[in-house]
Coordinates of C-alpha atoms and ligand atoms in Angstrom, one line a residue:
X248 CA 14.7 -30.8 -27.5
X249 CA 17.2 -30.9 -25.0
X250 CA 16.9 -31.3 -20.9
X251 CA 19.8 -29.9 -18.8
X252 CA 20.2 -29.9 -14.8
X253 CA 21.1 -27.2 -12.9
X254 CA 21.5 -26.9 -8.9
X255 CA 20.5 -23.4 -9.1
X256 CA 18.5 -21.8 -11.4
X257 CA 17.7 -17.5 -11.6
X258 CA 15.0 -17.6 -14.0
X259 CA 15.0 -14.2 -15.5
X260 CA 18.0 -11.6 -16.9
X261 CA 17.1 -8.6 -15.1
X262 CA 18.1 -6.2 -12.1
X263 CA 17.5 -9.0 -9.7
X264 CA 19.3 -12.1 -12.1
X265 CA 22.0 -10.3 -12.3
X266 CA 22.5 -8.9 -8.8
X267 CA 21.9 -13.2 -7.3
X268 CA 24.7 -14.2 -10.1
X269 CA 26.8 -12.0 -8.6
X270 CA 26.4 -13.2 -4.6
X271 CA 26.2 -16.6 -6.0
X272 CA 30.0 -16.2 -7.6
X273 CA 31.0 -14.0 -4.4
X274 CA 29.8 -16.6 -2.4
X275 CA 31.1 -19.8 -4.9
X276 CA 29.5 -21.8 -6.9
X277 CA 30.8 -24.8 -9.4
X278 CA 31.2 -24.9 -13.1
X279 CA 28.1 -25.6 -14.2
X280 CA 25.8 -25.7 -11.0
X281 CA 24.3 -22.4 -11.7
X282 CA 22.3 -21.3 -15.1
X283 CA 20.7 -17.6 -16.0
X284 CA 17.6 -18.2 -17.8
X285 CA 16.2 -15.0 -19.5
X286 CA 14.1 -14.4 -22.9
X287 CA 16.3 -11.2 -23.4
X288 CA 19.4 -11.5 -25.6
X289 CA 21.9 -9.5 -23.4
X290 CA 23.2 -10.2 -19.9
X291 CA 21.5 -8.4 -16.9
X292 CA 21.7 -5.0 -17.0
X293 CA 20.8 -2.1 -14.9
X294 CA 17.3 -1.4 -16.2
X295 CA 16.9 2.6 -15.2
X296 CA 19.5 3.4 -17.9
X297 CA 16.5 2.6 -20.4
X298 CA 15.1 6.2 -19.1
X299 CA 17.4 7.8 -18.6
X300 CA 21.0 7.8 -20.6
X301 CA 19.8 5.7 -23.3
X302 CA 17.6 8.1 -24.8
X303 CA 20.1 11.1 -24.5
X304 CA 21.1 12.8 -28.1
X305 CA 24.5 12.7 -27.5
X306 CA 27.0 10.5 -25.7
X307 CA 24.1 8.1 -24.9
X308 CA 24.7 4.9 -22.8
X309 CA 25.0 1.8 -24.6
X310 CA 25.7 -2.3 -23.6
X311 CA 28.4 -3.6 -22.0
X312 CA 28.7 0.1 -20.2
X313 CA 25.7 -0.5 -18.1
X314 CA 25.7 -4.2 -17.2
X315 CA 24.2 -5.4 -13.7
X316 CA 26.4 -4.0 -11.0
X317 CA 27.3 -1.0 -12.1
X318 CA 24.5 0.1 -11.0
X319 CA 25.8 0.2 -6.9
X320 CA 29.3 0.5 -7.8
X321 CA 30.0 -3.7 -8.0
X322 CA 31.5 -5.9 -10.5
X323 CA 30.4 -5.3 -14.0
X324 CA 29.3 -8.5 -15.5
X325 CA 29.8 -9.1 -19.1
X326 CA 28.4 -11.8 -21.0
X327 CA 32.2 -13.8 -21.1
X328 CA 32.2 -12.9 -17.1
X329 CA 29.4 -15.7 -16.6
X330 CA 31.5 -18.0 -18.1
X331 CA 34.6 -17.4 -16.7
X332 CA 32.8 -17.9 -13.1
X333 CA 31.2 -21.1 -14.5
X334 CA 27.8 -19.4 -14.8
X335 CA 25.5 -20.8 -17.6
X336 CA 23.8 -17.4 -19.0
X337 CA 21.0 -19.1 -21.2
X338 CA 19.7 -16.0 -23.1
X339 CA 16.6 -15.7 -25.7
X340 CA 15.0 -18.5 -24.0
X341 CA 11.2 -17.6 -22.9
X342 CA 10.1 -20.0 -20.5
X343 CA 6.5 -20.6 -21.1
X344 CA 5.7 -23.4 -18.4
X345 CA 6.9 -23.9 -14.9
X346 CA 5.8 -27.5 -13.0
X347 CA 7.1 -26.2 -9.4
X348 CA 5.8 -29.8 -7.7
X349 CA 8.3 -31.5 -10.7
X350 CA 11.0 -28.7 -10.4
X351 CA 10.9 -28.4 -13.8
X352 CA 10.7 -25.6 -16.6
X353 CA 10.3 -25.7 -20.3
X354 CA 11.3 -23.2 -22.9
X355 CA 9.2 -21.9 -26.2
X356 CA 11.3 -24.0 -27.8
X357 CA 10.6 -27.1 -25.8
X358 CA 14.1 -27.2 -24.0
X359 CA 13.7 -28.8 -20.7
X360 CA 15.5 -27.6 -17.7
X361 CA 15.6 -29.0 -14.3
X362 CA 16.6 -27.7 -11.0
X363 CA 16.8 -28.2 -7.1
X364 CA 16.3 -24.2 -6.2
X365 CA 14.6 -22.0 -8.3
X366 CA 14.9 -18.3 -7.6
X367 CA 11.7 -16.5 -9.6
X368 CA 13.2 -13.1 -10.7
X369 CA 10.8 -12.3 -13.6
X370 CA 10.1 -9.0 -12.9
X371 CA 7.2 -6.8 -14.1
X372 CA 5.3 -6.2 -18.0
X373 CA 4.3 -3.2 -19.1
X374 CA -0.1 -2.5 -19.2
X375 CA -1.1 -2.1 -22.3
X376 CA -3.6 0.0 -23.7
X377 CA -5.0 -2.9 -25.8
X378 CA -5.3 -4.6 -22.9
X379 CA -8.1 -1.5 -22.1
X380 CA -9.9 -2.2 -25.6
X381 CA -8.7 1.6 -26.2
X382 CA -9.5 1.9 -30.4
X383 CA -6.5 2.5 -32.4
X384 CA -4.1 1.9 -29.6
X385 CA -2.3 -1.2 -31.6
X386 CA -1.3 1.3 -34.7
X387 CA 2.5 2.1 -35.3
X388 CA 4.7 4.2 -33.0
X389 CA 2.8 3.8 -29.9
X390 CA 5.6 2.6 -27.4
X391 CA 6.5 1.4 -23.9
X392 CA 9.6 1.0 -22.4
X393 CA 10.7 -1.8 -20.3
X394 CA 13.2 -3.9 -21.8
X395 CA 16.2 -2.8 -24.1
X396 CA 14.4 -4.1 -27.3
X397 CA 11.6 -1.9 -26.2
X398 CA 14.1 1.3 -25.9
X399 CA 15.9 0.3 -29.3
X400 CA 12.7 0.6 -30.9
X401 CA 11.9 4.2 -29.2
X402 CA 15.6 5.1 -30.4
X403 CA 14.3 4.6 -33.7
X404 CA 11.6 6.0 -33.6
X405 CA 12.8 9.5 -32.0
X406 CA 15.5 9.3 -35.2
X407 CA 12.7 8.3 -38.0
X408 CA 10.2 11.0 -36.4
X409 CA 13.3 13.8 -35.4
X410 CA 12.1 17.1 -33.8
X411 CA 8.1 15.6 -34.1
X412 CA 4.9 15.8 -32.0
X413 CA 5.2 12.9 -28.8
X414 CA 2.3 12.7 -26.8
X415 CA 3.3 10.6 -23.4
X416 CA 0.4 9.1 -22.0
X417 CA 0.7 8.5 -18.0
X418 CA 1.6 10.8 -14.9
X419 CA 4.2 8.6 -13.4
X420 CA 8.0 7.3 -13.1
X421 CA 7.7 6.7 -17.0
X422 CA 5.4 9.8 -17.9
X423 CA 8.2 11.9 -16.0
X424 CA 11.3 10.9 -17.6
X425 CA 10.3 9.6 -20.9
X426 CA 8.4 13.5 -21.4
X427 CA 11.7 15.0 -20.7
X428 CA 14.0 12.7 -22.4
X429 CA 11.6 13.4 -25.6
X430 CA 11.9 17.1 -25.0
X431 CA 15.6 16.7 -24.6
X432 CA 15.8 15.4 -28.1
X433 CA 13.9 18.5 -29.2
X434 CA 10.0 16.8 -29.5
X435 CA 7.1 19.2 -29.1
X436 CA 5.9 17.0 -26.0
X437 CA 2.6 16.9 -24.4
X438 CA 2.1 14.4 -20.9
X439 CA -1.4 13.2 -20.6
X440 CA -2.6 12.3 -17.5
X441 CA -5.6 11.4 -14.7
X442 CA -4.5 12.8 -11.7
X443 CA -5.0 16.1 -10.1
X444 CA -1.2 15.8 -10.2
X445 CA 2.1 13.8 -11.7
X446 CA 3.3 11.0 -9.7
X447 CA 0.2 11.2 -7.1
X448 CA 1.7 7.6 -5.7
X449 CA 4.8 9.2 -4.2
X450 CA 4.6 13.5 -4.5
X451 CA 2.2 15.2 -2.7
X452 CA 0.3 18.5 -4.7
X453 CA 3.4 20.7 -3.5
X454 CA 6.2 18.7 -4.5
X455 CA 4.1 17.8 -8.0
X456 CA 3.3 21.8 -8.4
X457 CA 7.5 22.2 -8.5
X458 CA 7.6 19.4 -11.4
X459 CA 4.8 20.0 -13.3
X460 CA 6.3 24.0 -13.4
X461 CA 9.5 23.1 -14.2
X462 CA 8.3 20.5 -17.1
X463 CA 6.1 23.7 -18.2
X464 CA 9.1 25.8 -18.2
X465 CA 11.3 23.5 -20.4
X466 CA 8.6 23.5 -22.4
X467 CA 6.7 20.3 -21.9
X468 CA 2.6 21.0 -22.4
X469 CA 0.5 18.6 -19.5
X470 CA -3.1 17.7 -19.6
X471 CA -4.5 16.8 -16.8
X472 CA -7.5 14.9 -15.3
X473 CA -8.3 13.0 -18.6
X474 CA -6.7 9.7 -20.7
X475 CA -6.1 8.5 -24.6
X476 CA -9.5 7.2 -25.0
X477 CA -8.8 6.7 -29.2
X478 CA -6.0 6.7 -31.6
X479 CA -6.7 7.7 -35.2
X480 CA -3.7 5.7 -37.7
X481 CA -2.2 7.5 -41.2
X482 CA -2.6 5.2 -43.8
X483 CA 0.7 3.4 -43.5
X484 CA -0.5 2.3 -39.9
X485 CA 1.4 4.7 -38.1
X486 CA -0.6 6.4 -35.0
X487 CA -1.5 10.0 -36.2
X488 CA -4.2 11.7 -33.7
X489 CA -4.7 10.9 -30.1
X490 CA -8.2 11.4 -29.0
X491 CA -8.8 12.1 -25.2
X492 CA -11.9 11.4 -23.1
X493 CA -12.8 15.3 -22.7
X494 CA -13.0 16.2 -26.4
X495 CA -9.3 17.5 -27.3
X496 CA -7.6 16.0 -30.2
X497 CA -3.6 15.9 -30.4
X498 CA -1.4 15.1 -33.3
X499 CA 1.6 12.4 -32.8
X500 CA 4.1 11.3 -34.3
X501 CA 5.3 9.1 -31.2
X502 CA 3.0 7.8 -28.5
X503 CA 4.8 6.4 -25.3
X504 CA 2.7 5.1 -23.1
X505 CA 3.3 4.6 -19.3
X506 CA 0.4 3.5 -17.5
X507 CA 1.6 1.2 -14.5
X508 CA 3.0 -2.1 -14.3
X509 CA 2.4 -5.5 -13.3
X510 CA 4.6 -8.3 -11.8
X511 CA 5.3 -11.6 -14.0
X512 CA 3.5 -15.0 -11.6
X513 CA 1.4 -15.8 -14.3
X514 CA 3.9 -19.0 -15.0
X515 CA 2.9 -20.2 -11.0
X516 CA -0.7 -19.1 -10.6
X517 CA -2.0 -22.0 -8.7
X518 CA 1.2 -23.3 -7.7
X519 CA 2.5 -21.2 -5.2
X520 CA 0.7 -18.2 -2.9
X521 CA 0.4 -14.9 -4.1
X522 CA -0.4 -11.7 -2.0
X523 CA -1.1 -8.2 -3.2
X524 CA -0.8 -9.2 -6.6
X525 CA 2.6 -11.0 -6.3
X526 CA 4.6 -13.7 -5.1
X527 CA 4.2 -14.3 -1.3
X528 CA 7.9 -15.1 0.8
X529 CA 9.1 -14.8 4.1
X530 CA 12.0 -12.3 5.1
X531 CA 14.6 -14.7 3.2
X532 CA 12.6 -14.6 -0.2
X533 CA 11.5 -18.4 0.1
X534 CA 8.0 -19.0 -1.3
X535 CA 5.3 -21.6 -0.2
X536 CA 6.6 -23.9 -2.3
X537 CA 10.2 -25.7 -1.0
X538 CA 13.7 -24.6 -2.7
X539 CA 11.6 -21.7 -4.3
X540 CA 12.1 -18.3 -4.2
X541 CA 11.2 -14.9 -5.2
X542 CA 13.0 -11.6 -5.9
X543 CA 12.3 -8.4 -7.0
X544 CA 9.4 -6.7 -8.4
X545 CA 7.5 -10.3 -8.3
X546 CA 8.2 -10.6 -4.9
X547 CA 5.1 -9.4 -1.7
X548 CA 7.6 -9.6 1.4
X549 CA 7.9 -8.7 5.0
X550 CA 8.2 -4.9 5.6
X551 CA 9.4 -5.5 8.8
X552 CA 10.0 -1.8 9.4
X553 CA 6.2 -1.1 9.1
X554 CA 4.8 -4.4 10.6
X555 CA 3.8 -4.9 6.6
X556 CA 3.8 -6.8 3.8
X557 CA 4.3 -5.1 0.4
X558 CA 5.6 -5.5 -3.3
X559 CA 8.4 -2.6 -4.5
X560 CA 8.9 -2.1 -7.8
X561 CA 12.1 0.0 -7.3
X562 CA 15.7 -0.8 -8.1
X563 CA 17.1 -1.2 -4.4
X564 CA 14.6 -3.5 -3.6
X565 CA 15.4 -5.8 -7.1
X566 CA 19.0 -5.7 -6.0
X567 CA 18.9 -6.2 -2.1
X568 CA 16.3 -9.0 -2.5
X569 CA 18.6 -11.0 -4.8
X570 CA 21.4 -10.4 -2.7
X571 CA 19.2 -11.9 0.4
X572 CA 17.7 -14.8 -1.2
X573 CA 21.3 -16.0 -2.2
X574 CA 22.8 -15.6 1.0
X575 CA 20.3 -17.7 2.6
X576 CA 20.1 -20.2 0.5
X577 CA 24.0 -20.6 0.7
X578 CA 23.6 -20.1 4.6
X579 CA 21.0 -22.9 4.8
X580 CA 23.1 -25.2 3.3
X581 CA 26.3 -24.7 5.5
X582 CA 23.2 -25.0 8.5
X583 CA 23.8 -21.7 9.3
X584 CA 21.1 -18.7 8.7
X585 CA 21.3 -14.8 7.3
X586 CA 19.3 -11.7 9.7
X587 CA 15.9 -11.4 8.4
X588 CA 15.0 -8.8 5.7
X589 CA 14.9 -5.1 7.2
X590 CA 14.3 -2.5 4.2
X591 CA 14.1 0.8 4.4
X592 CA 12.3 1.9 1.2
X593 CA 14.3 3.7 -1.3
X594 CA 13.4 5.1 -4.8
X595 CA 15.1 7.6 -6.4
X596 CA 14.6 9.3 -10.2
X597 CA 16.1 12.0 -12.5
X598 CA 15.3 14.0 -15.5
X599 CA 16.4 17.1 -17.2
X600 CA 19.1 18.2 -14.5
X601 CA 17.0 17.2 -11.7
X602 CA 17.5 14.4 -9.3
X603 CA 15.3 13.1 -5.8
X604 CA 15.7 10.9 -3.2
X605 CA 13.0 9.5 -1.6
X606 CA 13.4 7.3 1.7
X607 CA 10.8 5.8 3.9
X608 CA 7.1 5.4 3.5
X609 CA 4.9 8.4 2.2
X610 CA 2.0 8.3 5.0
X611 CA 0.4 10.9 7.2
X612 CA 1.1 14.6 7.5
X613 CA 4.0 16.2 5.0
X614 CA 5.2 19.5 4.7
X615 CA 8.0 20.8 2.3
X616 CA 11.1 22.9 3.8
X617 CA 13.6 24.2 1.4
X618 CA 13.5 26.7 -2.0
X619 CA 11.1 24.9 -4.4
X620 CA 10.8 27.9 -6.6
X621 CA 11.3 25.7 -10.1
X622 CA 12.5 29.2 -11.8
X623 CA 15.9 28.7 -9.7
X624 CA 18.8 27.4 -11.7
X625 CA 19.5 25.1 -8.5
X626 CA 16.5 23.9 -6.9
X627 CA 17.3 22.1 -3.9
X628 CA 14.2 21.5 -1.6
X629 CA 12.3 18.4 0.3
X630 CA 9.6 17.3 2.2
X631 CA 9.1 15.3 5.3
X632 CA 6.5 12.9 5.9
X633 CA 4.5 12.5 9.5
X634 CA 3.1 9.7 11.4
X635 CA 2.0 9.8 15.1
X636 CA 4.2 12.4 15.9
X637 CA 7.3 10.7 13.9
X638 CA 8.7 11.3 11.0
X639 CA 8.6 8.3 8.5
X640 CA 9.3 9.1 5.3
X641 CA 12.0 12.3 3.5
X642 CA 12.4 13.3 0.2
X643 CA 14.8 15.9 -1.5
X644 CA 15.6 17.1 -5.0
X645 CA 19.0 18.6 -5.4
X646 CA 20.2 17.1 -2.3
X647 CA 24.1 16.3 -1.8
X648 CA 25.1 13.3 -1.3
X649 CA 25.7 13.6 2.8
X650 CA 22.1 15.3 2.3
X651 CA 21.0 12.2 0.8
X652 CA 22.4 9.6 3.7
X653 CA 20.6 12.0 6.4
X654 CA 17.0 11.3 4.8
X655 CA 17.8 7.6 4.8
X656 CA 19.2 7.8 8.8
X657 CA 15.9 9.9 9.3
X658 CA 13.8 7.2 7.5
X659 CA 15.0 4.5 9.4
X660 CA 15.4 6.7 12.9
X661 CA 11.8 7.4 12.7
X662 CA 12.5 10.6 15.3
X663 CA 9.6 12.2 17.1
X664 CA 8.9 15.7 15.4
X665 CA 7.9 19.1 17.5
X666 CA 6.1 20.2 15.4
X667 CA 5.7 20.5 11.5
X668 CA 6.4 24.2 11.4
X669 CA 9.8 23.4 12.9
X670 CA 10.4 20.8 10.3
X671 CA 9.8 23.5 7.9
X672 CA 12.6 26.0 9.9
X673 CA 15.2 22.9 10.2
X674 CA 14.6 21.5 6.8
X675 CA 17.4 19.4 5.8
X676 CA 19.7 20.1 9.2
X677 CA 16.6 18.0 11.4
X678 CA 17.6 15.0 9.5
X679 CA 21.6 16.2 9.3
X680 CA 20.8 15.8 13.0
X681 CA 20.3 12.0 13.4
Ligands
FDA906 P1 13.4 -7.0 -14.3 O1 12.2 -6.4 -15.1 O2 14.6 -6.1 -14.2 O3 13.8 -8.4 -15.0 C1 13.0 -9.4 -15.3 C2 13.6 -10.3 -16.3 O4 12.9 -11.5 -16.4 C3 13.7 -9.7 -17.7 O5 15.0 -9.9 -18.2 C4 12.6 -10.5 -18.5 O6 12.9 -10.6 -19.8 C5 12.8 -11.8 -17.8 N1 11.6 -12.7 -17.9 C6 10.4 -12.5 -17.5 N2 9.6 -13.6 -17.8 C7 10.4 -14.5 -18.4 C8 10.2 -15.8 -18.9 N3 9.0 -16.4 -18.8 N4 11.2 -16.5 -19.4 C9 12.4 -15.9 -19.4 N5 12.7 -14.7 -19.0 C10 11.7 -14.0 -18.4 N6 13.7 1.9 -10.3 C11 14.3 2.8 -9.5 O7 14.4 2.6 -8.3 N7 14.9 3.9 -10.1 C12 14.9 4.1 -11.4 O8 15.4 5.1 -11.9 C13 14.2 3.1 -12.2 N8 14.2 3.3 -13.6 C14 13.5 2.4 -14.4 C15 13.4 2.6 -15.7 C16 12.7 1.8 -16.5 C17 12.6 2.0 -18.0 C18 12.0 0.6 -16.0 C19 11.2 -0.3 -16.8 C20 12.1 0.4 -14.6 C21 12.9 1.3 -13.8 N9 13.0 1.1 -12.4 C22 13.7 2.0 -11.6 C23 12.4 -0.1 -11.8 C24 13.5 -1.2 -11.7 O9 14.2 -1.3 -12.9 C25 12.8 -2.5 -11.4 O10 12.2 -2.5 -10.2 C26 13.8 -3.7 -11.5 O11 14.3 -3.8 -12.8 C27 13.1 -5.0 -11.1 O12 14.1 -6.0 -11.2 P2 13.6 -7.5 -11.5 O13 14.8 -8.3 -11.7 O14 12.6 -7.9 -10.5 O15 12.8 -7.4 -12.9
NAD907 P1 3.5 4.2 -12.5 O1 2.6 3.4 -11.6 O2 4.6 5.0 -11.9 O3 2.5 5.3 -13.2 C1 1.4 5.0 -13.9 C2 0.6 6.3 -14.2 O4 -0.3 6.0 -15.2 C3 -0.3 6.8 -13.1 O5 0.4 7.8 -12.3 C4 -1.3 7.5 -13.9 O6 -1.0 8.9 -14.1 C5 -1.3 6.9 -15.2 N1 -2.5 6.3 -15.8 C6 -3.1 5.2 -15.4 N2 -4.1 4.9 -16.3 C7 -4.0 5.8 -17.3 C8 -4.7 6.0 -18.5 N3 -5.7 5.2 -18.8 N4 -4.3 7.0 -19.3 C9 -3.3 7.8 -18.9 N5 -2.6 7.7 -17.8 C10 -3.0 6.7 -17.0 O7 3.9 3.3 -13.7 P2 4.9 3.6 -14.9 O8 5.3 5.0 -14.9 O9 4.3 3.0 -16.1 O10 6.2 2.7 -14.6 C11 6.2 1.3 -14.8 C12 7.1 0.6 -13.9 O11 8.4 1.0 -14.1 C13 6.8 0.8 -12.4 O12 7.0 -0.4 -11.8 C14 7.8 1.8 -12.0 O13 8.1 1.7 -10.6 C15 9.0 1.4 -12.9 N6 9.8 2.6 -13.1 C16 10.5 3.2 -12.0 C17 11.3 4.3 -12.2 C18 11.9 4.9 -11.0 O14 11.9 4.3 -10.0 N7 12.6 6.0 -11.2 C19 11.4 4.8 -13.5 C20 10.8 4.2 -14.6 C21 10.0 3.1 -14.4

């Protein structure tokens, strides 16, 4: 059992580990001052690939091509690149305790590794249906995505089950593009879901009704306003029948479930304070504990946009944060100090050959402008969100990318709004406008 020292330590080998290695090399640090501490076995990588081009048939994405920060355009980090910048990348290494008063943490294996800043970038688990006491739901072939042994396993499992039945349980960012990248590998696909309508934490009913037609028309069957209550298992263990809470029974050969994640503090629960589920920081990502931080999907911080505090489980966010946290702990130490925190919400998702934006926050009035007939070969339409007479949130599929920039300059403008029939009349020229 060995104990190693670090000035810095990321602990985690995600988005956000890999974005804060990167501002810590931009910024300097010395050989061996800096360690990456992650229970995966590849460098940080841009996690929405799992989705997305990992799971396509042909020409699919693979490691080193999407290593953290392709992602935004930035220096792709290999595993050799950590080195080379006197980065320790400590891989396949669980932590399983963290003593935050003793700035300590140890490994599964019983490695010891001290610091003087910690930055907390564990990110999010998947729910589990087990976790429900759902019956059946631990049998063979029923899958979640969220780290890239997770998507090996579902790239095995589309080859082993080719052209089968996939039933994809959830109505969300997971239910959405794991349903079409099943259907995209030819699976007779069926989304099962709660909600009225898909995604019902971002898309209103008008901007779902487009999805859900144009999942319909490729082919993908949805069931609405029920769950998996049961699986039924062939004998060889492997999931066979999915049975829902109204009655129906569906055969599968693949179950991926998607139902929601949540962020990773269980290593600091009653160490540090939490808020809406996650780590608490200011608007430089410092916790209330000293030289500790938090980044990412872990982290509840200052919306200071919306007078808020909130957790986002979204890319941007996982990368910005990172970014933020490093520069102020390297500011703090020259006795300087970085602005505070000002986000402007971004998420963003694509499947099939569609592709939204969204920018802002998705509160009060919303009306859609634009073609959203999903029968077009192009659909290019969006929706507008209205708060007090402002607009404060804008959303577009098929939008270009100048399109794109105008709903974030919108977002952030927060403009008064006439009226929301002439939102409807401008459409995408109101926020051009800006
Ligand atoms: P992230 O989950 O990336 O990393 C956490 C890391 O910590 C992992 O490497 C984990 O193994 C490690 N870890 C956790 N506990 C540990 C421990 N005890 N010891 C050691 N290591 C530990 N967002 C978006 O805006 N657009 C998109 O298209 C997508 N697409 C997408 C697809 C899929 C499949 C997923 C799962 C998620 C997305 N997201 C997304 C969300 C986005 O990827 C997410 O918000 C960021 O990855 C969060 O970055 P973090 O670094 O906080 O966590
Ligand atoms: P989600 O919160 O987007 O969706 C969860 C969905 O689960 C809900 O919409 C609901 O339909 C459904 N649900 C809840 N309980 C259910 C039940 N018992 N049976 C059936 N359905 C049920 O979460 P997710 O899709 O699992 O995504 C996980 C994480 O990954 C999130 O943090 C998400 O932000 C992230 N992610 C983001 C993107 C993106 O931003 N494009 C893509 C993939 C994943």
């Amino acid at each position: 059992m060995a104990e190693k020292s670090f000035k810095y330590i990321i602990l985690g080998g995600g988005v956000s580990a890999g974005y804060a290695a990167k501002e810590f090399a931009n910024q300097g640090v010395k050989p061996g001052e800096l360690a990456v501490i992650s229970k995966e076995a590849v460098a940080p990588y841009e996690r929405p690939a799992l989705s997305k081009g990992y799971l396509f048939p042909e020409g699919a994405a693979r490691l080193p091509g999407f290593h953290c920060c392709v992602g935004s355009g930035g220096e792709k980090l290999l595993p050799e690149s950590y080195k080379q910048k006197g980065i320790e990348l400590i891989l396949s290494t669980e932590i399983v305790k963290a003593d935050l008063a003793a700035k300590s943490l140890v490994s599964a294996a019983g490695d010891v590794f001290k610091y003087q800043t910690l930055i907390i970038a564990t990110g999010s688990t998947v729910l589990r249906l087990t976790d429900f006491g759902v019956k059946g739901a631990d049998s063979k072939n029923i899958l979640y995505l969220r780290e890239i042994d997770d998507a090996d396993q579902l790239v095995e499992a589309i080859k082993a089950k080719k052209g089968g039945k996939a039933v994809v349980v959830g109505g969300g960012y997971i239910g959405l593009e794991l349903s079409a990248a099943l259907r995209i590998n030819n699976f007779d696909v069926t989304m099962v879901f709660p909600e009225p309508w898909c995604m019902p934490r971002l898309f209103t009913a008008d901007i779902a009704a487009f999805y859900e037609t144009y999942y319909t028309n490729k082919g993908v069957k949805i069931i609405k306003g029920t769950v998996a209550s049961g699986f039924t298992a062939q004998p060889n263990g492997e999931v066979k029948e999915v049975q829902l809470k109204d009655g129906r029974t569906l055969e599968a050969d693949i179950v991926i479930v998607g139902v929601g994640a949540k962020p990773l503090t269980s290593l600091f629960k009653g160490q540090v304070e939490e808020d809406k589920g996650g780590i608490k920081t200011d608007a430089f990502f410092k916790t209330s504990v000293p030289d500790v931080y938090a980044v990412g999907d872990v982290a509840t911080f200052p919306l200071k946009m919306y007078g808020d505090v909130r957790r986002v489980e979204h890319v941007d966010h996982s990368r910005k944060s990172a970014e933020q946290a490093v520069k102020a702990i390297k500011a703090a130490e020259g006795g300087a100090a970085v602005e505070e925190y000002d986000y402007l919400p971004f998420f963003y998702s694509r499947s099939f050959d569609l592709s939204w934006q969204f920018y802002g926050d998705n509160v009060g009035d919303s009306v859609l402008f634009g073609d959203s007939n999903p029968s077009n070969p192009k659909p290019r339409f969006g929706a507008y969100w209205v708060q007090g007479g402002k607009v404060v949130g804008a959303f577009m599929e098929g939008g270009s990318g100048d399109e794109n920039k105008a709903l974030a300059k919108v977002a952030k403008a927060r403009p008064s709004a006439e009226s929301l029939d002439e939102l409807v009349k401008q459409g995408i020229s109101f926020a051009a406008k800006i």
